[in-house]
C-alpha positions as protocol buffer text, in pm:
chain_id: "A"
residue {
  index: 1
  type: UNK
  ca { x: 4615 y: -1034 z: 876 }
}
residue {
  index: 2
  type: UNK
  ca { x: 4319 y: -1126 z: 658 }
}
residue {
  index: 3
  type: UNK
  ca { x: 4230 y: -954 z: 328 }
}
residue {
  index: 4
  type: UNK
  ca { x: 3858 y: -866 z: 353 }
}
residue {
  index: 5
  type: UNK
  ca { x: 3819 y: -826 z: -22 }
}
residue {
  index: 6
  type: UNK
  ca { x: 3964 y: -1173 z: -82 }
}
residue {
  index: 7
  type: UNK
  ca { x: 3747 y: -1321 z: 196 }
}
residue {
  index: 8
  type: UNK
  ca { x: 3436 y: -1158 z: 48 }
}
residue {
  index: 9
  type: UNK
  ca { x: 3515 y: -1301 z: -299 }
}
residue {
  index: 10
  type: UNK
  ca { x: 3584 y: -1648 z: -155 }
}
residue {
  index: 11
  type: UNK
  ca { x: 3267 y: -1654 z: 54 }
}
residue {
  index: 12
  type: UNK
  ca { x: 3055 y: -1534 z: -239 }
}
residue {
  index: 13
  type: UNK
  ca { x: 3199 y: -1815 z: -454 }
}
residue {
  index: 14
  type: UNK
  ca { x: 3114 y: -2064 z: -178 }
}
residue {
  index: 15
  type: UNK
  ca { x: 2762 y: -1918 z: -136 }
}
residue {
  index: 16
  type: UNK
  ca { x: 2699 y: -1951 z: -512 }
}
residue {
  index: 17
  type: UNK
  ca { x: 2805 y: -2318 z: -492 }
}
residue {
  index: 18
  type: UNK
  ca { x: 2593 y: -2387 z: -180 }
}
residue {
  index: 19
  type: UNK
  ca { x: 2243 y: -2531 z: -202 }
}
residue {
  index: 20
  type: UNK
  ca { x: 2136 y: -2277 z: 61 }
}
residue {
  index: 21
  type: UNK
  ca { x: 2293 y: -1977 z: -117 }
}
residue {
  index: 22
  type: UNK
  ca { x: 2501 y: -1868 z: 179 }
}
residue {
  index: 23
  type: UNK
  ca { x: 2844 y: -1910 z: 332 }
}
residue {
  index: 24
  type: UNK
  ca { x: 3025 y: -1770 z: 636 }
}
residue {
  index: 25
  type: UNK
  ca { x: 3375 y: -1766 z: 778 }
}
residue {
  index: 26
  type: UNK
  ca { x: 3466 y: -1665 z: 1131 }
}
residue {
  index: 27
  type: UNK
  ca { x: 3815 y: -1521 z: 1081 }
}
residue {
  index: 28
  type: UNK
  ca { x: 3878 y: -1336 z: 1406 }
}
residue {
  index: 29
  type: UNK
  ca { x: 3792 y: -1474 z: 1747 }
}
residue {
  index: 30
  type: UNK
  ca { x: 3955 y: -1299 z: 2040 }
}
residue {
  index: 31
  type: UNK
  ca { x: 3787 y: -1347 z: 2377 }
}
residue {
  index: 32
  type: UNK
  ca { x: 3451 y: -1163 z: 2343 }
}
residue {
  index: 33
  type: UNK
  ca { x: 3517 y: -1019 z: 1995 }
}
residue {
  index: 34
  type: UNK
  ca { x: 3420 y: -1207 z: 1678 }
}
residue {
  index: 35
  type: UNK
  ca { x: 3440 y: -1100 z: 1315 }
}
residue {
  index: 36
  type: UNK
  ca { x: 3272 y: -1302 z: 1044 }
}
residue {
  index: 37
  type: UNK
  ca { x: 3240 y: -1254 z: 668 }
}
residue {
  index: 38
  type: UNK
  ca { x: 2895 y: -1373 z: 557 }
}
residue {
  index: 39
  type: UNK
  ca { x: 2798 y: -1409 z: 191 }
}
residue {
  index: 40
  type: UNK
  ca { x: 2445 y: -1450 z: 56 }
}
residue {
  index: 41
  type: UNK
  ca { x: 2327 y: -1486 z: -302 }
}
residue {
  index: 42
  type: UNK
  ca { x: 2036 y: -1271 z: -414 }
}
residue {
  index: 43
  type: UNK
  ca { x: 1719 y: -1380 z: -236 }
}
residue {
  index: 44
  type: UNK
  ca { x: 1900 y: -1587 z: 29 }
}
residue {
  index: 45
  type: UNK
  ca { x: 1840 y: -1500 z: 393 }
}
residue {
  index: 46
  type: UNK
  ca { x: 1956 y: -1557 z: 745 }
}
residue {
  index: 47
  type: UNK
  ca { x: 1641 y: -1637 z: 939 }
}
residue {
  index: 48
  type: UNK
  ca { x: 1542 y: -1429 z: 1237 }
}
residue {
  index: 49
  type: UNK
  ca { x: 1781 y: -1483 z: 1527 }
}
residue {
  index: 50
  type: UNK
  ca { x: 1868 y: -1333 z: 1866 }
}
residue {
  index: 51
  type: UNK
  ca { x: 2108 y: -1042 z: 1871 }
}
residue {
  index: 52
  type: UNK
  ca { x: 2443 y: -1044 z: 2051 }
}
residue {
  index: 53
  type: UNK
  ca { x: 2488 y: -772 z: 2316 }
}
residue {
  index: 54
  type: UNK
  ca { x: 2661 y: -543 z: 2063 }
}
residue {
  index: 55
  type: UNK
  ca { x: 2725 y: -583 z: 1690 }
}
residue {
  index: 56
  type: UNK
  ca { x: 2772 y: -396 z: 1365 }
}
residue {
  index: 57
  type: UNK
  ca { x: 2720 y: -500 z: 1006 }
}
residue {
  index: 58
  type: UNK
  ca { x: 2933 y: -354 z: 726 }
}
residue {
  index: 59
  type: UNK
  ca { x: 2835 y: -430 z: 368 }
}
residue {
  index: 60
  type: UNK
  ca { x: 3145 y: -523 z: 171 }
}
residue {
  index: 61
  type: UNK
  ca { x: 2963 y: -600 z: -156 }
}
residue {
  index: 62
  type: UNK
  ca { x: 2604 y: -588 z: -276 }
}
residue {
  index: 63
  type: UNK
  ca { x: 2287 y: -476 z: -100 }
}
residue {
  index: 64
  type: UNK
  ca { x: 2105 y: -628 z: 199 }
}
residue {
  index: 65
  type: UNK
  ca { x: 1806 y: -565 z: 424 }
}
residue {
  index: 66
  type: UNK
  ca { x: 1823 y: -608 z: 799 }
}
residue {
  index: 67
  type: UNK
  ca { x: 1477 y: -741 z: 881 }
}
residue {
  index: 68
  type: UNK
  ca { x: 1286 y: -724 z: 1204 }
}
residue {
  index: 69
  type: UNK
  ca { x: 1064 y: -494 z: 1403 }
}
residue {
  index: 70
  type: UNK
  ca { x: 979 y: -175 z: 1217 }
}
residue {
  index: 71
  type: UNK
  ca { x: 1029 y: -322 z: 870 }
}
residue {
  index: 72
  type: UNK
  ca { x: 1408 y: -322 z: 865 }
}
residue {
  index: 73
  type: UNK
  ca { x: 1685 y: -119 z: 712 }
}
residue {
  index: 74
  type: UNK
  ca { x: 1842 y: -141 z: 366 }
}
residue {
  index: 75
  type: UNK
  ca { x: 2221 y: -117 z: 340 }
}
residue {
  index: 76
  type: UNK
  ca { x: 2452 y: -112 z: 39 }
}
residue {
  index: 77
  type: UNK
  ca { x: 2824 y: -162 z: -18 }
}
residue {
  index: 78
  type: UNK
  ca { x: 3030 y: 74 z: 197 }
}
residue {
  index: 79
  type: UNK
  ca { x: 2760 y: 129 z: 458 }
}
residue {
  index: 80
  type: UNK
  ca { x: 2778 y: 16 z: 819 }
}
residue {
  index: 81
  type: UNK
  ca { x: 2506 y: -1 z: 1084 }
}
residue {
  index: 82
  type: UNK
  ca { x: 2453 y: -136 z: 1431 }
}
residue {
  index: 83
  type: UNK
  ca { x: 2245 y: -453 z: 1424 }
}
residue {
  index: 84
  type: UNK
  ca { x: 1906 y: -434 z: 1595 }
}
residue {
  index: 85
  type: UNK
  ca { x: 1917 y: -544 z: 1958 }
}
residue {
  index: 86
  type: UNK
  ca { x: 1596 y: -740 z: 1914 }
}
residue {
  index: 87
  type: UNK
  ca { x: 1547 y: -1051 z: 1699 }
}
residue {
  index: 88
  type: UNK
  ca { x: 1631 y: -979 z: 1337 }
}
residue {
  index: 89
  type: UNK
  ca { x: 1728 y: -1141 z: 1008 }
}
residue {
  index: 90
  type: UNK
  ca { x: 1924 y: -1056 z: 696 }
}
residue {
  index: 91
  type: UNK
  ca { x: 1801 y: -1073 z: 335 }
}
residue {
  index: 92
  type: UNK
  ca { x: 2027 y: -1036 z: 30 }
}
residue {
  index: 93
  type: UNK
  ca { x: 1870 y: -801 z: -226 }
}
residue {
  index: 94
  type: UNK
  ca { x: 2157 y: -891 z: -460 }
}
residue {
  index: 95
  type: UNK
  ca { x: 2465 y: -1114 z: -426 }
}
residue {
  index: 96
  type: UNK
  ca { x: 2625 y: -970 z: -112 }
}
residue {
  index: 97
  type: UNK
  ca { x: 2905 y: -1007 z: 139 }
}
residue {
  index: 98
  type: UNK
  ca { x: 2897 y: -846 z: 483 }
}
residue {
  index: 99
  type: UNK
  ca { x: 3134 y: -814 z: 777 }
}
residue {
  index: 100
  type: UNK
  ca { x: 2965 y: -892 z: 1108 }
}
residue {
  index: 101
  type: UNK
  ca { x: 3155 y: -762 z: 1410 }
}
residue {
  index: 102
  type: UNK
  ca { x: 3006 y: -891 z: 1736 }
}
residue {
  index: 103
  type: UNK
  ca { x: 3086 y: -856 z: 2103 }
}
residue {
  index: 104
  type: UNK
  ca { x: 2945 y: -1164 z: 2271 }
}
residue {
  index: 105
  type: UNK
  ca { x: 2948 y: -1032 z: 2627 }
}
residue {
  index: 106
  type: UNK
  ca { x: 2961 y: -684 z: 2773 }
}
residue {
  index: 107
  type: UNK
  ca { x: 3119 y: -643 z: 3119 }
}
residue {
  index: 108
  type: UNK
  ca { x: 2879 y: -543 z: 3396 }
}
residue {
  index: 109
  type: UNK
  ca { x: 2836 y: -168 z: 3417 }
}
residue {
  index: 110
  type: UNK
  ca { x: 2952 y: -105 z: 3060 }
}
residue {
  index: 111
  type: UNK
  ca { x: 2701 y: 36 z: 2814 }
}
residue {
  index: 112
  type: UNK
  ca { x: 2777 y: 59 z: 2440 }
}
residue {
  index: 113
  type: UNK
  ca { x: 2714 y: 400 z: 2288 }
}
residue {
  index: 114
  type: UNK
  ca { x: 2520 y: 430 z: 1966 }
}
residue {
  index: 115
  type: UNK
  ca { x: 2747 y: 719 z: 1864 }
}
residue {
  index: 116
  type: UNK
  ca { x: 3104 y: 618 z: 1937 }
}
residue {
  index: 117
  type: UNK
  ca { x: 3104 y: 260 z: 2063 }
}
residue {
  index: 118
  type: UNK
  ca { x: 3256 y: 376 z: 2391 }
}
residue {
  index: 119
  type: UNK
  ca { x: 3120 y: 371 z: 2741 }
}
residue {
  index: 120
  type: UNK
  ca { x: 2964 y: 713 z: 2807 }
}
residue {
  index: 121
  type: UNK
  ca { x: 2893 y: 775 z: 3173 }
}
C-alpha cells in the first residue's frame, strides 16, 4: 500500500528539481483503473489534453485550477472534483500535488453518475 502523503512530498521534490516544474508517478494500475500523483510547482501547467471516460482530481497539497471551457474551476487541498469531460488542462496556483484517479474505459451500457460514481438506471 502506498502512502499518499509521502508520494506527494516525493513528487513535489522531483517537480522542484525538474526543468519543467512537474513530476508524476503512476502508482496503481489495475485493468481500467489508474491512480497517479502529479506535482506541479507554482505557475507550471499540464497543457490542454483529452479527458479519459471518467476521472476525478483530489488536491493533496496546494491550489490548482482546472482549465478549459467555461474558464475552469479552482481547487485547494482537501477538495475533490470530477475532471471535465472535454479537453482541459491543469495550472498550479502554488506548489501543488494532486491525485488523479482515472477509468480508461467504461463498459458498454454503463454510465458514470455525477453524484455517486455508480451506474444509475
